[in-house]
PDB file of C-alpha atoms and ligand atoms in Angstrom:
ATOM      1  CA  UNK X 269     160.999 -41.877-136.241  1.00  0.00           C
ATOM      2  CA  UNK X 270     159.124 -39.052-137.932  1.00  0.00           C
ATOM      3  CA  UNK X 271     159.078 -35.646-136.282  1.00  0.00           C
ATOM      4  CA  UNK X 272     156.344 -33.098-136.857  1.00  0.00           C
ATOM      5  CA  UNK X 273     157.218 -29.549-137.943  1.00  0.00           C
ATOM      6  CA  UNK X 274     157.423 -27.173-135.030  1.00  0.00           C
ATOM      7  CA  UNK X 275     154.413 -24.837-134.971  1.00  0.00           C
ATOM      8  CA  UNK X 276     155.015 -22.738-131.862  1.00  0.00           C
ATOM      9  CA  UNK X 277     157.771 -20.384-130.838  1.00  0.00           C
ATOM     10  CA  UNK X 278     159.616 -22.054-128.005  1.00  0.00           C
ATOM     11  CA  UNK X 279     162.767 -20.056-127.242  1.00  0.00           C
ATOM     12  CA  UNK X 280     163.080 -16.507-125.972  1.00  0.00           C
ATOM     13  CA  UNK X 281     164.335 -15.324-129.335  1.00  0.00           C
ATOM     14  CA  UNK X 282     161.608 -17.271-131.191  1.00  0.00           C
ATOM     15  CA  UNK X 283     158.979 -15.354-129.271  1.00  0.00           C
ATOM     16  CA  UNK X 284     160.557 -12.023-130.211  1.00  0.00           C
ATOM     17  CA  UNK X 285     160.663 -12.970-133.901  1.00  0.00           C
ATOM     18  CA  UNK X 286     157.080 -14.187-133.830  1.00  0.00           C
ATOM     19  CA  UNK X 287     155.765 -11.026-132.157  1.00  0.00           C
ATOM     20  CA  UNK X 288     157.620  -8.893-134.725  1.00  0.00           C
ATOM     21  CA  UNK X 289     156.100 -11.006-137.509  1.00  0.00           C
ATOM     22  CA  UNK X 290     152.571 -10.449-136.177  1.00  0.00           C
ATOM     23  CA  UNK X 291     153.014  -6.697-136.597  1.00  0.00           C
ATOM     24  CA  UNK X 292     154.266  -7.051-140.206  1.00  0.00           C
ATOM     25  CA  UNK X 293     150.826  -6.444-141.709  1.00  0.00           C
ATOM     26  CA  UNK X 294     150.201  -3.151-139.870  1.00  0.00           C
ATOM     27  CA  UNK X 295     148.875  -0.877-142.640  1.00  0.00           C
ATOM     28  CA  UNK X 296     150.202   2.353-141.110  1.00  0.00           C
ATOM     29  CA  UNK X 297     153.949   2.301-141.822  1.00  0.00           C
ATOM     30  CA  UNK X 298     154.837   4.554-138.891  1.00  0.00           C
ATOM     31  CA  UNK X 299     152.731   2.507-136.459  1.00  0.00           C
ATOM     32  CA  UNK X 300     154.452  -0.650-137.701  1.00  0.00           C
ATOM     33  CA  UNK X 301     157.878   0.922-137.167  1.00  0.00           C
ATOM     34  CA  UNK X 302     156.990   2.113-133.658  1.00  0.00           C
ATOM     35  CA  UNK X 303     155.407  -1.182-132.538  1.00  0.00           C
ATOM     36  CA  UNK X 304     158.198  -3.366-133.885  1.00  0.00           C
ATOM     37  CA  UNK X 305     160.872  -1.170-132.350  1.00  0.00           C
ATOM     38  CA  UNK X 306     158.992  -1.151-129.033  1.00  0.00           C
ATOM     39  CA  UNK X 307     158.842  -4.966-129.061  1.00  0.00           C
ATOM     40  CA  UNK X 308     162.536  -5.273-129.949  1.00  0.00           C
ATOM     41  CA  UNK X 309     163.650  -2.922-127.160  1.00  0.00           C
ATOM     42  CA  UNK X 310     161.189  -4.210-124.563  1.00  0.00           C
ATOM     43  CA  UNK X 311     162.146  -7.830-125.155  1.00  0.00           C
ATOM     44  CA  UNK X 312     165.850  -6.931-125.134  1.00  0.00           C
ATOM     45  CA  UNK X 313     165.382  -5.149-121.792  1.00  0.00           C
ATOM     46  CA  UNK X 314     163.544  -8.105-120.232  1.00  0.00           C
ATOM     47  CA  UNK X 315     166.238 -10.522-121.449  1.00  0.00           C
ATOM     48  CA  UNK X 316     169.056  -8.194-120.378  1.00  0.00           C
ATOM     49  CA  UNK X 317     167.919  -7.991-116.743  1.00  0.00           C
ATOM     50  CA  UNK X 318     166.379 -11.503-116.756  1.00  0.00           C
ATOM     51  CA  UNK X 319     163.189 -10.089-115.240  1.00  0.00           C
ATOM     52  CA  UNK X 320     161.729 -12.277-112.486  1.00  0.00           C
ATOM     53  CA  UNK X 321     158.008 -13.080-112.123  1.00  0.00           C
ATOM     54  CA  UNK X 322     157.878 -10.895-108.995  1.00  0.00           C
ATOM     55  CA  UNK X 323     159.562  -7.982-110.782  1.00  0.00           C
ATOM     56  CA  UNK X 324     157.193  -8.285-113.733  1.00  0.00           C
ATOM     57  CA  UNK X 325     154.225  -8.119-111.378  1.00  0.00           C
ATOM     58  CA  UNK X 326     155.752  -5.196-109.432  1.00  0.00           C
ATOM     59  CA  UNK X 327     156.100  -3.344-112.736  1.00  0.00           C
ATOM     60  CA  UNK X 328     152.438  -3.997-113.564  1.00  0.00           C
ATOM     61  CA  UNK X 329     151.422  -2.732-110.118  1.00  0.00           C
ATOM     62  CA  UNK X 330     153.666   0.340-110.484  1.00  0.00           C
ATOM     63  CA  UNK X 331     152.118   1.307-113.832  1.00  0.00           C
ATOM     64  CA  UNK X 332     148.616   0.626-112.501  1.00  0.00           C
ATOM     65  CA  UNK X 333     149.242   2.919-109.511  1.00  0.00           C
ATOM     66  CA  UNK X 334     150.714   5.544-111.826  1.00  0.00           C
ATOM     67  CA  UNK X 335     147.466   5.514-113.795  1.00  0.00           C
ATOM     68  CA  UNK X 336     145.361   5.653-110.634  1.00  0.00           C
ATOM     69  CA  UNK X 337     147.264   8.778-109.464  1.00  0.00           C
ATOM     70  CA  UNK X 338     146.205  10.666-112.601  1.00  0.00           C
ATOM     71  CA  UNK X 339     143.235  12.995-112.807  1.00  0.00           C
ATOM     72  CA  UNK X 340     142.613  16.366-114.407  1.00  0.00           C
ATOM     73  CA  UNK X 341     145.136  18.029-112.052  1.00  0.00           C
ATOM     74  CA  UNK X 342     147.707  15.328-111.300  1.00  0.00           C
ATOM     75  CA  UNK X 343     149.621  13.775-114.188  1.00  0.00           C
ATOM     76  CA  UNK X 344     151.804  11.036-112.752  1.00  0.00           C
ATOM     77  CA  UNK X 345     152.718   9.645-116.198  1.00  0.00           C
ATOM     78  CA  UNK X 346     154.241  13.006-117.202  1.00  0.00           C
ATOM     79  CA  UNK X 347     156.208  12.976-113.934  1.00  0.00           C
ATOM     80  CA  UNK X 348     157.392   9.453-114.729  1.00  0.00           C
ATOM     81  CA  UNK X 349     158.411  10.473-118.248  1.00  0.00           C
ATOM     82  CA  UNK X 350     160.131  13.598-116.890  1.00  0.00           C
ATOM     83  CA  UNK X 351     162.069  11.792-114.136  1.00  0.00           C
ATOM     84  CA  UNK X 352     163.214   9.081-116.554  1.00  0.00           C
ATOM     85  CA  UNK X 353     164.575  11.775-118.885  1.00  0.00           C
ATOM     86  CA  UNK X 354     162.215  10.670-121.667  1.00  0.00           C
ATOM     87  CA  UNK X 355     160.479  14.048-121.887  1.00  0.00           C
ATOM     88  CA  UNK X 356     163.792  15.808-122.507  1.00  0.00           C
ATOM     89  CA  UNK X 357     164.893  13.300-125.166  1.00  0.00           C
ATOM     90  CA  UNK X 358     161.556  13.832-126.945  1.00  0.00           C
ATOM     91  CA  UNK X 359     162.014  17.601-126.575  1.00  0.00           C
ATOM     92  CA  UNK X 360     165.513  17.507-128.063  1.00  0.00           C
ATOM     93  CA  UNK X 361     164.441  15.348-131.017  1.00  0.00           C
ATOM     94  CA  UNK X 362     161.407  17.482-131.796  1.00  0.00           C
ATOM     95  CA  UNK X 363     162.779  20.951-131.265  1.00  0.00           C
ATOM     96  CA  UNK X 364     166.149  21.085-132.946  1.00  0.00           C
ATOM     97  CA  UNK X 365     166.683  24.815-133.183  1.00  0.00           C
ATOM     98  CA  UNK X 366     168.761  26.941-135.504  1.00  0.00           C
ATOM     99  CA  UNK X 367     171.505  29.037-133.915  1.00  0.00           C
ATOM    100  CA  UNK X 368     170.023  31.941-132.007  1.00  0.00           C
ATOM    101  CA  UNK X 369     166.521  30.533-131.484  1.00  0.00           C
ATOM    102  CA  UNK X 370     165.398  30.195-127.861  1.00  0.00           C
ATOM    103  CA  UNK X 371     165.827  26.622-126.679  1.00  0.00           C
ATOM    104  CA  UNK X 372     162.845  24.669-125.446  1.00  0.00           C
ATOM    105  CA  UNK X 373     162.493  22.544-122.348  1.00  0.00           C
ATOM    106  CA  UNK X 374     159.869  20.362-120.658  1.00  0.00           C
ATOM    107  CA  UNK X 375     156.227  21.424-120.608  1.00  0.00           C
ATOM    108  CA  UNK X 376     155.739  19.797-117.205  1.00  0.00           C
ATOM    109  CA  UNK X 377     152.481  18.685-115.598  1.00  0.00           C
ATOM    110  CA  UNK X 378     151.280  22.029-114.178  1.00  0.00           C
ATOM    111  CA  UNK X 379     150.170  24.045-117.196  1.00  0.00           C
ATOM    112  CA  UNK X 380     146.479  24.998-117.169  1.00  0.00           C
ATOM    113  CA  UNK X 381     144.346  26.168-120.057  1.00  0.00           C
ATOM    114  CA  UNK X 382     142.742  29.600-120.063  1.00  0.00           C
ATOM    115  CA  UNK X 383     145.144  31.803-118.068  1.00  0.00           C
ATOM    116  CA  UNK X 384     143.785  35.311-117.376  1.00  0.00           C
ATOM    117  CA  UNK X 385     144.564  37.957-120.014  1.00  0.00           C
ATOM    118  CA  UNK X 386     147.058  40.439-118.596  1.00  0.00           C
ATOM    119  CA  UNK X 387     148.372  43.856-119.612  1.00  0.00           C
ATOM    120  CA  UNK X 388     152.076  44.739-119.483  1.00  0.00           C
ATOM    121  CA  UNK X 389     153.167  44.994-115.843  1.00  0.00           C
ATOM    122  CA  UNK X 390     150.191  43.098-114.425  1.00  0.00           C
ATOM    123  CA  UNK X 391     150.903  40.886-111.411  1.00  0.00           C
ATOM    124  CA  UNK X 392     150.448  37.120-111.747  1.00  0.00           C
ATOM    125  CA  UNK X 393     151.107  36.689-107.990  1.00  0.00           C
ATOM    126  CA  UNK X 394     148.634  39.048-106.263  1.00  0.00           C
ATOM    127  CA  UNK X 395     148.069  36.698-103.305  1.00  0.00           C
ATOM    128  CA  UNK X 396     151.674  35.625-102.798  1.00  0.00           C
ATOM    129  CA  UNK X 397     153.961  36.980-100.083  1.00  0.00           C
ATOM    130  CA  UNK X 398     157.240  36.247-101.929  1.00  0.00           C
ATOM    131  CA  UNK X 399     159.816  38.840-102.962  1.00  0.00           C
ATOM    132  CA  UNK X 400     158.504  40.827-105.951  1.00  0.00           C
ATOM    133  CA  UNK X 401     160.182  40.224-109.303  1.00  0.00           C
ATOM    134  CA  UNK X 402     159.872  41.908-112.688  1.00  0.00           C
ATOM    135  CA  UNK X 403     160.522  39.766-115.761  1.00  0.00           C
ATOM    136  CA  UNK X 404     160.967  41.777-118.937  1.00  0.00           C
ATOM    137  CA  UNK X 405     162.484  41.560-122.379  1.00  0.00           C
ATOM    138  CA  UNK X 406     161.509  41.236-126.006  1.00  0.00           C
ATOM    139  CA  UNK X 407     160.239  38.631-128.410  1.00  0.00           C
ATOM    140  CA  UNK X 408     162.338  38.725-131.572  1.00  0.00           C
ATOM    141  CA  UNK X 409     162.749  36.915-134.875  1.00  0.00           C
ATOM    142  CA  UNK X 410     166.052  35.259-135.768  1.00  0.00           C
ATOM    143  CA  UNK X 411     167.245  38.523-137.360  1.00  0.00           C
ATOM    144  CA  UNK X 412     166.726  40.385-134.080  1.00  0.00           C
ATOM    145  CA  UNK X 413     163.605  42.193-135.308  1.00  0.00           C
ATOM    146  CA  UNK X 414     160.814  42.663-132.752  1.00  0.00           C
ATOM    147  CA  UNK X 415     157.636  40.604-133.036  1.00  0.00           C
ATOM    148  CA  UNK X 416     154.607  42.686-132.070  1.00  0.00           C
ATOM    149  CA  UNK X 417     151.528  40.916-130.669  1.00  0.00           C
ATOM    150  CA  UNK X 418     153.404  37.764-129.622  1.00  0.00           C
ATOM    151  CA  UNK X 419     151.677  35.843-126.827  1.00  0.00           C
ATOM    152  CA  UNK X 420     153.441  34.767-123.632  1.00  0.00           C
ATOM    153  CA  UNK X 421     151.631  32.147-121.543  1.00  0.00           C
ATOM    154  CA  UNK X 422     153.419  32.435-118.174  1.00  0.00           C
ATOM    155  CA  UNK X 423     153.105  30.214-115.087  1.00  0.00           C
ATOM    156  CA  UNK X 424     155.156  29.372-112.020  1.00  0.00           C
ATOM    157  CA  UNK X 425     155.018  27.876-108.536  1.00  0.00           C
ATOM    158  CA  UNK X 426     154.227  30.203-105.631  1.00  0.00           C
ATOM    159  CA  UNK X 427     156.767  31.066-102.939  1.00  0.00           C
ATOM    160  CA  UNK X 428     155.814  27.876-101.050  1.00  0.00           C
ATOM    161  CA  UNK X 429     156.930  25.893-104.098  1.00  0.00           C
ATOM    162  CA  UNK X 430     153.414  24.811-105.060  1.00  0.00           C
ATOM    163  CA  UNK X 431     151.309  25.367-108.175  1.00  0.00           C
ATOM    164  CA  UNK X 432     147.698  26.494-107.784  1.00  0.00           C
ATOM    165  CA  UNK X 433     146.481  23.066-108.937  1.00  0.00           C
ATOM    166  CA  UNK X 434     148.227  21.405-105.963  1.00  0.00           C
ATOM    167  CA  UNK X 435     145.980  23.094-103.374  1.00  0.00           C
ATOM    168  CA  UNK X 436     142.780  21.498-102.082  1.00  0.00           C
ATOM    169  CA  UNK X 437     140.742  24.403-103.452  1.00  0.00           C
ATOM    170  CA  UNK X 438     142.292  24.857-106.847  1.00  0.00           C
ATOM    171  CA  UNK X 439     139.317  26.241-108.705  1.00  0.00           C
ATOM    172  CA  UNK X 440     140.875  29.702-109.063  1.00  0.00           C
ATOM    173  CA  UNK X 441     143.880  30.248-111.297  1.00  0.00           C
ATOM    174  CA  UNK X 442     146.852  31.881-109.549  1.00  0.00           C
ATOM    175  CA  UNK X 443     150.465  32.525-110.627  1.00  0.00           C
ATOM    176  CA  UNK X 444     149.433  32.448-114.289  1.00  0.00           C
ATOM    177  CA  UNK X 445     148.782  34.971-117.023  1.00  0.00           C
ATOM    178  CA  UNK X 446     148.667  35.555-120.768  1.00  0.00           C
ATOM    179  CA  UNK X 447     150.786  38.552-121.803  1.00  0.00           C
ATOM    180  CA  UNK X 448     151.286  40.181-125.219  1.00  0.00           C
ATOM    181  CA  UNK X 449     154.211  42.067-126.706  1.00  0.00           C
ATOM    182  CA  UNK X 450     153.892  45.730-127.720  1.00  0.00           C
ATOM    183  CA  UNK X 451     154.923  47.216-131.075  1.00  0.00           C
ATOM    184  CA  UNK X 452     158.597  46.969-130.094  1.00  0.00           C
ATOM    185  CA  UNK X 453     158.238  43.319-129.135  1.00  0.00           C
ATOM    186  CA  UNK X 454     158.469  44.128-125.422  1.00  0.00           C
ATOM    187  CA  UNK X 455     156.779  42.249-122.595  1.00  0.00           C
ATOM    188  CA  UNK X 456     156.620  42.983-118.871  1.00  0.00           C
ATOM    189  CA  UNK X 457     155.527  40.473-116.223  1.00  0.00           C
ATOM    190  CA  UNK X 458     155.228  41.175-112.515  1.00  0.00           C
ATOM    191  CA  UNK X 459     155.559  38.144-110.279  1.00  0.00           C
ATOM    192  CA  UNK X 460     157.545  36.940-107.247  1.00  0.00           C
ATOM    193  CA  UNK X 461     160.970  35.390-107.230  1.00  0.00           C
ATOM    194  CA  UNK X 462     160.516  31.644-107.879  1.00  0.00           C
ATOM    195  CA  UNK X 463     161.892  29.097-105.416  1.00  0.00           C
ATOM    196  CA  UNK X 464     163.205  25.588-105.951  1.00  0.00           C
ATOM    197  CA  UNK X 465     160.523  22.990-105.356  1.00  0.00           C
ATOM    198  CA  UNK X 466     160.020  19.248-105.070  1.00  0.00           C
ATOM    199  CA  UNK X 467     157.911  17.521-107.696  1.00  0.00           C
ATOM    200  CA  UNK X 468     154.941  15.728-106.090  1.00  0.00           C
ATOM    201  CA  UNK X 469     156.581  12.690-104.498  1.00  0.00           C
ATOM    202  CA  UNK X 470     153.665  11.088-102.644  1.00  0.00           C
ATOM    203  CA  UNK X 471     152.995   8.628-105.475  1.00  0.00           C
ATOM    204  CA  UNK X 472     154.789   5.826-107.330  1.00  0.00           C
ATOM    205  CA  UNK X 473     157.254   8.245-108.970  1.00  0.00           C
ATOM    206  CA  UNK X 474     158.291   9.515-105.520  1.00  0.00           C
ATOM    207  CA  UNK X 475     158.792   5.907-104.359  1.00  0.00           C
ATOM    208  CA  UNK X 476     160.964   5.249-107.409  1.00  0.00           C
ATOM    209  CA  UNK X 477     163.092   8.331-106.605  1.00  0.00           C
ATOM    210  CA  UNK X 478     163.561   7.302-102.948  1.00  0.00           C
ATOM    211  CA  UNK X 479     164.339   3.670-103.844  1.00  0.00           C
ATOM    212  CA  UNK X 480     167.064   4.880-106.209  1.00  0.00           C
ATOM    213  CA  UNK X 481     168.501   7.498-103.843  1.00  0.00           C
ATOM    214  CA  UNK X 482     167.446  10.409-106.073  1.00  0.00           C
ATOM    215  CA  UNK X 483     166.073  13.737-104.854  1.00  0.00           C
ATOM    216  CA  UNK X 484     162.801  15.253-106.122  1.00  0.00           C
ATOM    217  CA  UNK X 485     164.004  18.877-106.500  1.00  0.00           C
ATOM    218  CA  UNK X 486     163.688  21.214-109.453  1.00  0.00           C
ATOM    219  CA  UNK X 487     165.704  24.445-109.621  1.00  0.00           C
ATOM    220  CA  UNK X 488     163.707  27.713-109.420  1.00  0.00           C
ATOM    221  CA  UNK X 489     162.172  28.693-112.736  1.00  0.00           C
ATOM    222  CA  UNK X 490     159.353  30.482-114.544  1.00  0.00           C
ATOM    223  CA  UNK X 491     157.478  28.669-117.329  1.00  0.00           C
ATOM    224  CA  UNK X 492     156.693  30.222-120.710  1.00  0.00           C
ATOM    225  CA  UNK X 493     154.996  29.228-123.918  1.00  0.00           C
ATOM    226  CA  UNK X 494     155.802  32.011-126.400  1.00  0.00           C
ATOM    227  CA  UNK X 495     153.928  32.069-129.695  1.00  0.00           C
ATOM    228  CA  UNK X 496     153.274  34.405-132.618  1.00  0.00           C
ATOM    229  CA  UNK X 497     151.627  34.119-136.028  1.00  0.00           C
ATOM    230  CA  UNK X 498     154.058  32.731-138.583  1.00  0.00           C
ATOM    231  CA  UNK X 499     156.510  31.385-135.986  1.00  0.00           C
ATOM    232  CA  UNK X 500     157.005  28.088-134.198  1.00  0.00           C
ATOM    233  CA  UNK X 501     155.937  28.390-130.561  1.00  0.00           C
ATOM    234  CA  UNK X 502     158.555  27.663-127.925  1.00  0.00           C
ATOM    235  CA  UNK X 503     157.807  25.945-124.602  1.00  0.00           C
ATOM    236  CA  UNK X 504     160.540  26.816-122.166  1.00  0.00           C
ATOM    237  CA  UNK X 505     161.629  28.054-118.701  1.00  0.00           C
ATOM    238  CA  UNK X 506     164.011  30.678-117.407  1.00  0.00           C
ATOM    239  CA  UNK X 507     166.174  29.504-114.489  1.00  0.00           C
ATOM    240  CA  UNK X 508     167.801  31.343-111.562  1.00  0.00           C
ATOM    241  CA  UNK X 509     171.608  31.181-111.893  1.00  0.00           C
ATOM    242  CA  UNK X 510     172.085  31.012-108.098  1.00  0.00           C
ATOM    243  CA  UNK X 511     169.967  27.898-107.612  1.00  0.00           C
ATOM    244  CA  UNK X 512     171.599  24.910-105.843  1.00  0.00           C
ATOM    245  CA  UNK X 513     169.756  22.356-108.028  1.00  0.00           C
ATOM    246  CA  UNK X 514     170.764  23.665-111.475  1.00  0.00           C
ATOM    247  CA  UNK X 515     173.091  20.711-112.002  1.00  0.00           C
ATOM    248  CA  UNK X 516     170.803  18.016-110.648  1.00  0.00           C
ATOM    249  CA  UNK X 517     167.303  18.988-111.811  1.00  0.00           C
ATOM    250  CA  UNK X 518     165.247  15.856-111.193  1.00  0.00           C
ATOM    251  CA  UNK X 519     163.666  16.172-114.659  1.00  0.00           C
ATOM    252  CA  UNK X 520     166.918  17.034-116.539  1.00  0.00           C
ATOM    253  CA  UNK X 521     165.405  20.208-118.022  1.00  0.00           C
ATOM    254  CA  UNK X 522     168.162  22.796-117.513  1.00  0.00           C
ATOM    255  CA  UNK X 523     169.881  24.226-120.594  1.00  0.00           C
ATOM    256  CA  UNK X 524     172.703  26.748-120.250  1.00  0.00           C
ATOM    257  CA  UNK X 525     171.063  29.278-122.563  1.00  0.00           C
ATOM    258  CA  UNK X 526     168.023  29.456-120.252  1.00  0.00           C
ATOM    259  CA  UNK X 527     169.951  30.331-117.082  1.00  0.00           C
ATOM    260  CA  UNK X 528     169.474  33.984-116.100  1.00  0.00           C
ATOM    261  CA  UNK X 529     170.827  36.318-113.455  1.00  0.00           C
ATOM    262  CA  UNK X 530     168.115  37.524-111.083  1.00  0.00           C
ATOM    263  CA  UNK X 531     169.266  40.995-109.973  1.00  0.00           C
ATOM    264  CA  UNK X 532     168.392  42.156-106.462  1.00  0.00           C
ATOM    265  CA  UNK X 533     167.437  45.832-105.929  1.00  0.00           C
ATOM    266  CA  UNK X 534     167.309  47.448-102.538  1.00  0.00           C
ATOM    267  CA  UNK X 535     166.102  50.823-103.826  1.00  0.00           C
ATOM    268  CA  UNK X 536     163.009  51.561-105.873  1.00  0.00           C
ATOM    269  CA  UNK X 537     163.560  52.857-109.405  1.00  0.00           C
ATOM    270  CA  UNK X 538     161.057  54.665-111.609  1.00  0.00           C
ATOM    271  CA  UNK X 539     159.606  51.440-113.032  1.00  0.00           C
ATOM    272  CA  UNK X 540     159.193  49.833-109.599  1.00  0.00           C
ATOM    273  CA  UNK X 541     157.428  52.967-108.326  1.00  0.00           C
ATOM    274  CA  UNK X 542     155.132  52.956-111.355  1.00  0.00           C
ATOM    275  CA  UNK X 543     154.258  49.290-110.697  1.00  0.00           C
ATOM    276  CA  UNK X 544     153.791  49.944-106.960  1.00  0.00           C
ATOM    277  CA  UNK X 545     156.654  47.637-105.945  1.00  0.00           C
ATOM    278  CA  UNK X 546     158.467  48.267-102.667  1.00  0.00           C
ATOM    279  CA  UNK X 547     162.094  47.159-102.355  1.00  0.00           C
ATOM    280  CA  UNK X 548     163.681  44.747-102.044  1.00  0.00           C
ATOM    281  CA  UNK X 549     162.733  43.257-105.388  1.00  0.00           C
ATOM    282  CA  UNK X 550     164.371  41.346-108.232  1.00  0.00           C
ATOM    283  CA  UNK X 551     164.544  41.939-111.954  1.00  0.00           C
ATOM    284  CA  UNK X 552     165.445  39.566-114.744  1.00  0.00           C
ATOM    285  CA  UNK X 553     165.679  40.240-118.459  1.00  0.00           C
ATOM    286  CA  UNK X 554     165.260  37.615-121.138  1.00  0.00           C
ATOM    287  CA  UNK X 555     164.755  37.980-124.897  1.00  0.00           C
ATOM    288  CA  UNK X 556     162.965  35.147-126.705  1.00  0.00           C
ATOM    289  CA  UNK X 557     163.892  34.435-130.322  1.00  0.00           C
ATOM    290  CA  UNK X 558     161.392  32.493-132.423  1.00  0.00           C
ATOM    291  CA  UNK X 559     162.103  30.519-135.549  1.00  0.00           C
ATOM    292  CA  UNK X 560     159.784  30.997-138.530  1.00  0.00           C
ATOM    293  CA  UNK X 561     157.158  28.343-139.088  1.00  0.00           C
ATOM    294  CA  UNK X 562     157.997  26.176-142.101  1.00  0.00           C
TER     295      UNK X 562
HETATM  296 FE1  FE2 Q 585     157.686  24.138-112.880  1.00  0.00          FE
END
């Protein structure tokens, strides 16, 4: 009996090979590499867990809901990437730093464009009732020389643990500012002591965390993007060394070099008086070191 040559892929592995083959002619070499690797890993994952029809459909629904949660203020896909640790792997691959350069960490979903321009000592938290805090330090090059005119885009959650964009009326920017270093590379930010907060967990990412017995908490931090002409910008946080969630940040973003001691003061000093701050208040010092742009 004569058999006809097989024309279709019929086994699980045949399908994988055939899909890889279909991407062979991709003109962009990098796109070809990415798509073929994605197919290899995605197929391997599906075969590894022997995904059921119901699970496949649940995954489609989960991703659909994740998309539906997104608008110009809520970015559920970034939360998903962050809580799966993907954002930090991407960060580590893309920002390998020489010794001495400030380490980066996640950008997060709460940055907003166009923060108000601020002078040294200006308050980013004028409507917040939290404990005042002064963040100060310098922006330096890798040789320890000051960088004048560096920009510091600063943002943080308020003392209720919420960013301005999470309120119903979020038209006004709050807890944000753009600062600049002086001729000695110094910066001075007035704010309130940050608190630990839960990432928004009323969407599919929150359901994933609850279903897997994970908590939604992030340790207290202040966000920075520090940039200067001729240097690579760094996107980072500073963390409070007394925070209970330092070792279990739900987005895996803590690095030892970014943990700072927030010092409590019960008496006003000259600087606090000049800034109009009544005790108690906190201070924290952090120097940023930027690597030259190549
Ligand atoms: Fe944050």
